[in-house]
Short mmCIF file of C-alpha atoms in Angstrom, two decimals:
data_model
loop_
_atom_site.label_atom_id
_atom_site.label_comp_id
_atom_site.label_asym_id
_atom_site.label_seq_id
_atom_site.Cartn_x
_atom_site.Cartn_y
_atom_site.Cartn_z
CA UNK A 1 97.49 77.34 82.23
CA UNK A 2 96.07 79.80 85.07
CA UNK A 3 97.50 80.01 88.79
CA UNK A 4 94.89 81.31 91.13
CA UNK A 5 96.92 83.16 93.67
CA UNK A 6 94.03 84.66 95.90
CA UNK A 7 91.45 82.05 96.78
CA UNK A 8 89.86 81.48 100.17
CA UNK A 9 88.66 78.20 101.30
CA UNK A 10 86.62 76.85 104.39
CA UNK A 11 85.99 74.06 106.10
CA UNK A 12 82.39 72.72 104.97
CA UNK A 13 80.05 72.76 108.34
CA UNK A 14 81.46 76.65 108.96
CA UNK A 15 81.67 77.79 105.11
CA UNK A 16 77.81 79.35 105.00
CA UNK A 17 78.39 80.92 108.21
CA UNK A 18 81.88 82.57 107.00
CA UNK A 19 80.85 83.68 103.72
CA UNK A 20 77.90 85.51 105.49
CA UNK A 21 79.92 87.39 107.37
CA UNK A 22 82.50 88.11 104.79
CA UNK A 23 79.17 89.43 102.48
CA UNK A 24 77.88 91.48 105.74
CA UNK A 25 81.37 92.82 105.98
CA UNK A 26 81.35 94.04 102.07
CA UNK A 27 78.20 94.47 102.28
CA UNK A 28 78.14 92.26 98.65
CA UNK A 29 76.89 89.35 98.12
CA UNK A 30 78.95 85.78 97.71
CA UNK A 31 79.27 83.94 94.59
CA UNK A 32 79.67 80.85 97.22
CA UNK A 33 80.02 79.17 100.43
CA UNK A 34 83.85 78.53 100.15
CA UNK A 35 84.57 75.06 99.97
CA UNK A 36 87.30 73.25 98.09
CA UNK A 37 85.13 71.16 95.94
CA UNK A 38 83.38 74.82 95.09
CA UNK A 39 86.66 75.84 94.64
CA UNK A 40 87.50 73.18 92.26
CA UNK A 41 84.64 73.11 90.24
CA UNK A 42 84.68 76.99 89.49
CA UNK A 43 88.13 77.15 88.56
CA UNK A 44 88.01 74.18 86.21
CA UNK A 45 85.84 75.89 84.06
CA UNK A 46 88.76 78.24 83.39
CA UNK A 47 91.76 75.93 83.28
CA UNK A 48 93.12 76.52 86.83
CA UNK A 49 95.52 73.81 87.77
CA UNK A 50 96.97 75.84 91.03
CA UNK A 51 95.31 77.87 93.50
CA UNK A 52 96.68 79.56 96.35
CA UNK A 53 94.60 78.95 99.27
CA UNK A 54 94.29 80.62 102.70
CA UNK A 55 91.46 81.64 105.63
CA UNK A 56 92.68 84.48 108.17
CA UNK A 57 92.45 84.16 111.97
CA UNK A 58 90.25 87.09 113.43
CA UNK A 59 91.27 85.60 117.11
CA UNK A 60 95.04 84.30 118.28
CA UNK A 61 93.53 80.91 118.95
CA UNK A 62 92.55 80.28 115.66
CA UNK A 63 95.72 80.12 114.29
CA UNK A 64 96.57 76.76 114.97
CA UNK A 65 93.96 74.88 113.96
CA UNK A 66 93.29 77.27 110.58
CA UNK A 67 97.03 76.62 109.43
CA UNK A 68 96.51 72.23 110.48
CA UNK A 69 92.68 72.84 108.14
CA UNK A 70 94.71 74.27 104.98
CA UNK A 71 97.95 71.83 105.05
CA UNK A 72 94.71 68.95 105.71
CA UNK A 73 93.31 70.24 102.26
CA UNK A 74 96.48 70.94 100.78
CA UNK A 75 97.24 67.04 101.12
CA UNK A 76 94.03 66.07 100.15
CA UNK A 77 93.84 67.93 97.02
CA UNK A 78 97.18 68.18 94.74
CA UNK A 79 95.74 71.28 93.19
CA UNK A 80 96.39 73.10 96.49
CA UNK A 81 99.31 75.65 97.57
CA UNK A 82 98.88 76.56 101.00
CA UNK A 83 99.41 79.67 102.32
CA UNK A 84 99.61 80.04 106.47
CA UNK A 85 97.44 82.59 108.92
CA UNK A 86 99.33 84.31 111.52
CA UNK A 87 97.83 86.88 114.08
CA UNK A 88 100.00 89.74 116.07
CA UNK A 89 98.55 88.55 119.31
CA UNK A 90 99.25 84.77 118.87
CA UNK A 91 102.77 85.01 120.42
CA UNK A 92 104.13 81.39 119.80
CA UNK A 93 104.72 82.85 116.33
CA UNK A 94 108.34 81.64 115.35
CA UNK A 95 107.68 78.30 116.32
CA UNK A 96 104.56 78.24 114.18
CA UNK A 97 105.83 79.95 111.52
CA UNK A 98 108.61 77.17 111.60
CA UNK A 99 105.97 74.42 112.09
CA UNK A 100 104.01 75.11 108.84
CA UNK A 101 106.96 75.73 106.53
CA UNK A 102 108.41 72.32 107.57
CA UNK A 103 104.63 71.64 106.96
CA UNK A 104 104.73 72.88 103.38
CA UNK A 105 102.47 75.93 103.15
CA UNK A 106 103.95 78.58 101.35
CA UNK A 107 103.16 81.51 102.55
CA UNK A 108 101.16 84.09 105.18
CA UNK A 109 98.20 85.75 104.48
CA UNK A 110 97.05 88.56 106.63
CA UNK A 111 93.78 90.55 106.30
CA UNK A 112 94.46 93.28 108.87
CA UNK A 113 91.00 95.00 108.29
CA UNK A 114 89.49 91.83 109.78
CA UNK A 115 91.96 90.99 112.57
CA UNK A 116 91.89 94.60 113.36
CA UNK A 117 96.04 95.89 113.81
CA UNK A 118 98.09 98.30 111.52
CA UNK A 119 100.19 96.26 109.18
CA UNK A 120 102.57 98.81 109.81
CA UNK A 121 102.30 98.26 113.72
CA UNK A 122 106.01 97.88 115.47
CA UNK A 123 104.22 94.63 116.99
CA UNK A 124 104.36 92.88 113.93
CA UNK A 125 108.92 93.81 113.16
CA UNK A 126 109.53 89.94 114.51
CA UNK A 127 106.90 88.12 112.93
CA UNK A 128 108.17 89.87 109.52
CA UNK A 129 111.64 89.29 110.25
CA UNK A 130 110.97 85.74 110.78
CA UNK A 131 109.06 85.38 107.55
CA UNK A 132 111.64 87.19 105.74
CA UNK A 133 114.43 84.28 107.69
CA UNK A 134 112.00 81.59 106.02
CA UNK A 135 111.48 83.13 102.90
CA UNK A 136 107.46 83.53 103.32
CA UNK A 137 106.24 85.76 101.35
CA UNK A 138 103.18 87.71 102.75
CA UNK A 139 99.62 88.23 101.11
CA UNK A 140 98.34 91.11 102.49
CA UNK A 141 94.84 92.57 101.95
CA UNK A 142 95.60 95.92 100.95
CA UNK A 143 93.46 98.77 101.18
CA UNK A 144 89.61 99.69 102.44
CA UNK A 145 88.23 103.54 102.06
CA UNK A 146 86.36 102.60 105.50
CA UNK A 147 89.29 102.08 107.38
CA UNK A 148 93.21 102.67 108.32
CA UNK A 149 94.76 99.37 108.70
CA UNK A 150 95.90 98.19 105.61
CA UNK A 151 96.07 101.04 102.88
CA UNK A 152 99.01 101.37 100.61
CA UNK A 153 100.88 104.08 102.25
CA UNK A 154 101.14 101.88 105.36
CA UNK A 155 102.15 98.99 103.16
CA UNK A 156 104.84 101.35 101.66
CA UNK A 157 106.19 101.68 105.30
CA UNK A 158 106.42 97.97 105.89
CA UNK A 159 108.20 97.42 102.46
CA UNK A 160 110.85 99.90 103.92
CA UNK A 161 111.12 98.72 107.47
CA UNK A 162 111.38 94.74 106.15
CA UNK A 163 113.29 94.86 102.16
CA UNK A 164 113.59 91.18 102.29
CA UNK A 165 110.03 90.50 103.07
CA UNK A 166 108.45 89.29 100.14
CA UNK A 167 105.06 91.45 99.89
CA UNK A 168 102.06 90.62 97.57
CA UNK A 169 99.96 93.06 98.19
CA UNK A 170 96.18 92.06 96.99
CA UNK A 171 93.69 94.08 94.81
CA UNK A 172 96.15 95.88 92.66
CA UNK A 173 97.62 97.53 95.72
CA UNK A 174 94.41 98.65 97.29
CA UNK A 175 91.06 97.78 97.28
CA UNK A 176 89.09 101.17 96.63
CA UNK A 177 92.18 103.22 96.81
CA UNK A 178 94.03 103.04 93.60
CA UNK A 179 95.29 106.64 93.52
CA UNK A 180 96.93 105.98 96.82
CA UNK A 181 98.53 102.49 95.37
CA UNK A 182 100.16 104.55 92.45
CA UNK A 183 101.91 106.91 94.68
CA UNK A 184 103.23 104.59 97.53
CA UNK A 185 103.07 101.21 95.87
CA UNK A 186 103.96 101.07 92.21
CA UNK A 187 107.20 100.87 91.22
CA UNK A 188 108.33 99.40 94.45
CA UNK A 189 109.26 95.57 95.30
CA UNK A 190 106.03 94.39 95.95
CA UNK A 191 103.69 92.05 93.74
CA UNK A 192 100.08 93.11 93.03
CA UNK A 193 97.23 90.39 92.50
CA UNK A 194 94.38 90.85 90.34
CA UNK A 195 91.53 89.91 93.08
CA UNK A 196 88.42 92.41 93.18
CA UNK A 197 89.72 94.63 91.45
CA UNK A 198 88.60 94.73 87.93
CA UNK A 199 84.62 95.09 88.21
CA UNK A 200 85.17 98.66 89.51
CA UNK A 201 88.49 99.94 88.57
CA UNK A 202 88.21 101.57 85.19
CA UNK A 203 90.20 99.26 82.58
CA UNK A 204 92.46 102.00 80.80
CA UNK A 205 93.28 102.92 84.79
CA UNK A 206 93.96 99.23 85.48
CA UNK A 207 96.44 99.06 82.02
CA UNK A 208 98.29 102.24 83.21
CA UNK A 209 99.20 100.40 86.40
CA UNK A 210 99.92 96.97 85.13
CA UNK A 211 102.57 99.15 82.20
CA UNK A 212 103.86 101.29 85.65
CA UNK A 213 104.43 98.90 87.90
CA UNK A 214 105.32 95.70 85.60
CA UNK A 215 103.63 93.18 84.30
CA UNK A 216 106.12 90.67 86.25
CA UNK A 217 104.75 91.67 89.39
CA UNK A 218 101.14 91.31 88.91
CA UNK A 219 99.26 87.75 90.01
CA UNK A 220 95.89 86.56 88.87
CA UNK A 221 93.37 86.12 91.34
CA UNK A 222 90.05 85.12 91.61
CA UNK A 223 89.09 86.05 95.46
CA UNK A 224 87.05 82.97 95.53
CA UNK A 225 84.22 82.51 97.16
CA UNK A 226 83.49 86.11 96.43
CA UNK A 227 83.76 86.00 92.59
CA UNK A 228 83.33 83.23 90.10
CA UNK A 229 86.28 82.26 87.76
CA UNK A 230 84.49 82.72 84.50
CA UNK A 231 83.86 86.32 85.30
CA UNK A 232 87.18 86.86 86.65
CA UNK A 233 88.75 85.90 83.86
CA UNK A 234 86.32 87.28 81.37
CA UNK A 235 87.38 90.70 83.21
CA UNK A 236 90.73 90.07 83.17
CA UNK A 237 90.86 89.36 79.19
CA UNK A 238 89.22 92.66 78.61
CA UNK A 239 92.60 94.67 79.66
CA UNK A 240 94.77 95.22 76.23
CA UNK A 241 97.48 93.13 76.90
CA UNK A 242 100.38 91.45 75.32
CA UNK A 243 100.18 87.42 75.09
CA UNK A 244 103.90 87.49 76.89
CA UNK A 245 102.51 89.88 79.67
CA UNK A 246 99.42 88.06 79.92
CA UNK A 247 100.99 84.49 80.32
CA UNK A 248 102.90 86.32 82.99
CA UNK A 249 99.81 87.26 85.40
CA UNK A 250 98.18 84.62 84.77
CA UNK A 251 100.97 81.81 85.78
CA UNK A 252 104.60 82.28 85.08
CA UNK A 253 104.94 85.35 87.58
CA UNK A 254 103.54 83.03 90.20
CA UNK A 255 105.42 79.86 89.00
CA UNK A 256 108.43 81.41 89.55
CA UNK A 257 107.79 83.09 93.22
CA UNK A 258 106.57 80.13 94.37
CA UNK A 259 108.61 77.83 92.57
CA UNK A 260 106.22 76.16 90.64
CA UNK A 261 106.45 73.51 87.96
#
């Protein structure tokens, strides 16, 4: 069994247009366009049987109608855990946040390097606390060389502001700055996912992570529509690891957060 804890879908007549800009932003290109049959049809080749979906709103007034698209899909498609968008300038955010857990999504994901705001930022204390009250845990893209909005020593500072805010922060801590994630990150209570990571960080590096910070607290995840599933996993099963610590990344750790059967 695989969980896929970091996939992104869209809705079909704005998917091309999002993964271009997601590719222009990376400057990489996209595996696909983002859909959930795409979605679906990559990840069956692998075994997944859950995926944790989410899109991010890059404006306040796309919150709404973002969070109503993923619980649409998530009752459309069985397969689907949703997880929530919030944004620090939509400012109905307790009521929302209340809205979609009654809803059934899951979770928040943020990608502050696209909406632009320090995850750190004092604007943001409420919105935590509030997730924290609901017990939504937060997917955070962590990390960009380029930029100072969502690297790990920032992430550090919201674990210590918010201890009961459940924090999974993506790409082993920080995408491109792994050096950073080992000295504020691991070791702390926060998850890690899997999600491009493993094409560039050397896998001996990766293994001395995964053995520091616990394989408990590591998720599998494919990034979807950036990656394909077969060459996800294919990187994944390269790292030297234990079958107990592998069934652990690849579903029970997120079985159990989420509460998974």
């Amino acid at each position: 069994m695989i969980i896929d804890f970091h996939a992104h879908i869209y809705p079909t007549k704005i998917a091309e247009k999002a993964t271009k800009a997601i590719s222009d932003f990376y400057n990489a290109p996209m595996s696909y366009y983002g859909t959930a049959e795409e979605l679906l049809a990559s990840g069956s080749k692998i075994g997944v049987e859950k995926y944790i979906v989410h899109s991010t709103a890059t404006k306040p007034m796309q919150v709404e109608s973002i969070n109503n698209f993923i619980i649409g899909e998530m009752e459309e498609h069985p397969e689907f855990v949703g997880f929530g968008t919030m944004h620090p300038d939509y400012n109905n955010f307790e009521q929302e946040l209340k809205r979609i857990s009654a809803a059934g999504l899951r979770g928040i994901k943020l990608h502050p390097d696209f909406q632009k705001f320090q995850i750190d930022t004092p604007k943001m204390d409420d919105v935590y606390n509030v997730m924290a009250e609901l017990k939504l845990p937060v997917l955070v893209h962590a990390g960009d060389c380029r930029y100072d909005f969502s690297g790990p020593k920032r992430i550090r500072n919201v674990l210590d502001k918010h201890p009961d805010l459940i924090v999974i922060a993506a790409h082993f801590g920080g995408y491109t700055e792994w050096d950073a994630s080992m000295e504020y990150l691991v070791g702390q209570k926060v998850y890690f996912d899997t999600s491009s990571t493993l094409w560039k960080l050397p896998i001996e590096k990766a293994q001395n992570m995964i053995k520091a910070h616990g394989a408990e607290q590591f998720l599998f995840g494919s990034d979807f529509p950036m990656w394909d599933h077969e060459e996800e996993l294919e990187r994944f099963n390269k790292l030297e690891l234990n079958e107990e610590d592998r069934e652990k990344v690849l579903y029970k750790n997120a079985a159990k957060l989420l509460g998974l059967k």
